[in-house]
Amino acid sequence: AIGGPSFDARGADFAAWVAHFRNAVGLAWRPPDAAAAGPSRVGVEFVVERDGRVSAARVRESSGTPSIDLSAATAVQNARLLPLPEAYPEPNAMMRVELVR
């Protein structure tokens, strides 16, 4: 499961963007089968640039399994995201998300 990212929307409507984000990261995230001992949660912090490119992603809260953490951060880093909404006043957005396997 991919949670909605937490961030300050600064009054902009991110509804379509968040729906696309959850779908894009959900399609990209493939936790390794070798680490399938049970449910795992990974917290990832990332920066989205105005054009939708993720410029930085890092594990903020580890699942305790490095291969799961790496797959989560890589899925966020490589996701093809929509550009930030025009009404968003900043050049980029710092976000956090929790991925649950």
Coordinates of C-alpha atoms in Angstrom, one line a residue, residues 18-57:
V18 CA -1.6 12.5 -5.3
A19 CA -3.8 10.0 -7.1
H20 CA -1.2 9.8 -9.9
F21 CA 1.7 9.6 -7.4
R22 CA 0.1 6.6 -5.6
N23 CA -0.5 4.8 -8.9
A24 CA 3.0 5.5 -10.3
V25 CA 4.9 4.5 -7.1
G26 CA 2.6 1.5 -6.6
L27 CA 3.5 0.3 -10.1
A28 CA 7.2 0.9 -9.6
W29 CA 7.6 -0.6 -6.1
R30 CA 8.5 -4.3 -6.2
P31 CA 9.8 -5.4 -2.8
P32 CA 12.2 -8.3 -3.1
D33 CA 10.6 -11.7 -2.5
A34 CA 13.6 -12.8 -0.5
A35 CA 12.5 -10.4 2.2
A36 CA 8.9 -11.5 2.4
A37 CA 9.0 -12.4 6.1
G38 CA 6.0 -10.3 7.0
P39 CA 4.6 -6.8 6.7
S40 CA 7.1 -4.0 6.4
R41 CA 6.8 -0.2 6.5
V42 CA 9.3 2.1 4.9
G43 CA 9.2 5.9 5.3
V44 CA 10.7 7.8 2.4
E45 CA 11.5 11.5 2.2
F46 CA 11.8 13.1 -1.2
V47 CA 11.9 16.3 -3.2
V48 CA 9.7 16.8 -6.2
E49 CA 10.8 19.5 -8.7
R50 CA 8.3 21.7 -10.5
D51 CA 8.5 19.5 -13.6
G52 CA 7.6 16.3 -11.6
R53 CA 11.2 15.0 -11.4
V54 CA 12.2 13.5 -8.1
S55 CA 15.6 15.2 -7.3
A56 CA 16.3 13.4 -4.0
A57 CA 14.9 10.4 -2.2

